[in-house]
Tab-separated table of C-alpha atoms in Angstrom:
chain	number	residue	atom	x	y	z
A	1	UNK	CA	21.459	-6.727	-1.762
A	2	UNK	CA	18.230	-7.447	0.657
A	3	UNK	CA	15.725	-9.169	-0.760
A	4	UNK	CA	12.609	-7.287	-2.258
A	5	UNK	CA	10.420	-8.109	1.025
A	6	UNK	CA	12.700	-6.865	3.492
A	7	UNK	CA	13.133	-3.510	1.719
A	8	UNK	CA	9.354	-2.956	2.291
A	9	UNK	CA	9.158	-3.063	-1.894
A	10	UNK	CA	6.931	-6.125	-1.390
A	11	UNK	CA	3.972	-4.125	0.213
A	12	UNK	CA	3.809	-1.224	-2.098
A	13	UNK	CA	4.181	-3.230	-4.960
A	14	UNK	CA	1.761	-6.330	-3.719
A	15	UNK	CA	0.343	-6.288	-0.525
A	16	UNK	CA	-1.784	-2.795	-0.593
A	17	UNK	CA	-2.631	-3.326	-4.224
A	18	UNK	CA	-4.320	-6.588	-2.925
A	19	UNK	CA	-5.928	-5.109	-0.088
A	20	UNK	CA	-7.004	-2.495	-2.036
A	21	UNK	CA	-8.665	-4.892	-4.356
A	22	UNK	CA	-10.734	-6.881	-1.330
A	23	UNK	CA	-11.802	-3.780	0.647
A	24	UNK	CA	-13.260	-2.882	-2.873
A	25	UNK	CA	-14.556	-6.221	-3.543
A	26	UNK	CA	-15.833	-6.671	-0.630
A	27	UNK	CA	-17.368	-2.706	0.205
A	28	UNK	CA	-15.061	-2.935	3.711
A	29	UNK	CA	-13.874	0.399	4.474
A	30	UNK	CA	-10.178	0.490	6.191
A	31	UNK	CA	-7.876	3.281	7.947
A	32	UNK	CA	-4.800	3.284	6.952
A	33	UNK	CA	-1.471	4.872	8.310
A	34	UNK	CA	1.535	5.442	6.327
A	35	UNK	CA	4.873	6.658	7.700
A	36	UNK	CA	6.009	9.964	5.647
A	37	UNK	CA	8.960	7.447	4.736
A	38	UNK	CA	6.904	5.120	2.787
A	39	UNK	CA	4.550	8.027	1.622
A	40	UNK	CA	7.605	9.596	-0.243
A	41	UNK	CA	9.333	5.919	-1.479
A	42	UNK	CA	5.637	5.053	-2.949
A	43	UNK	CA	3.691	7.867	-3.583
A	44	UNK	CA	1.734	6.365	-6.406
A	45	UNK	CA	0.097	3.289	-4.249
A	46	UNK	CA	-0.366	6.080	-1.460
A	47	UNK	CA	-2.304	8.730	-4.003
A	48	UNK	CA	-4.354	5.270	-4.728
A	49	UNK	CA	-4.959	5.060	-0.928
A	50	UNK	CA	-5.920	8.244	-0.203
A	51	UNK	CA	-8.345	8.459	-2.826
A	52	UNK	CA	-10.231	5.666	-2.009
């Protein structure tokens, strides 16, 4: 079985929670795009995306 980082899991479930977090921190506003792949294998981190 790939590891958690190649399977993209690691970014969903770490990496845009933590940029989340410093745009916030830091009042930096960001444009993000998401692939319709990743929108419907994470849709709770995207929701959290698109509202902020």
């Amino acid at each position: 079985m790939p590891a958690r980082h190649s399977r993209g899991v690691f970014g969903a479930d770490y990496g845009a929670p933590r940029l989340l977090g410093l745009h916030d921190r830091l009042d930096v506003p960001s444009t993000w795009c998401i692939p319709g792949h990743t929108i419907e294998s994470f849709p709770e981190i995207c929701g959290e995306v698109w509202d902020r």
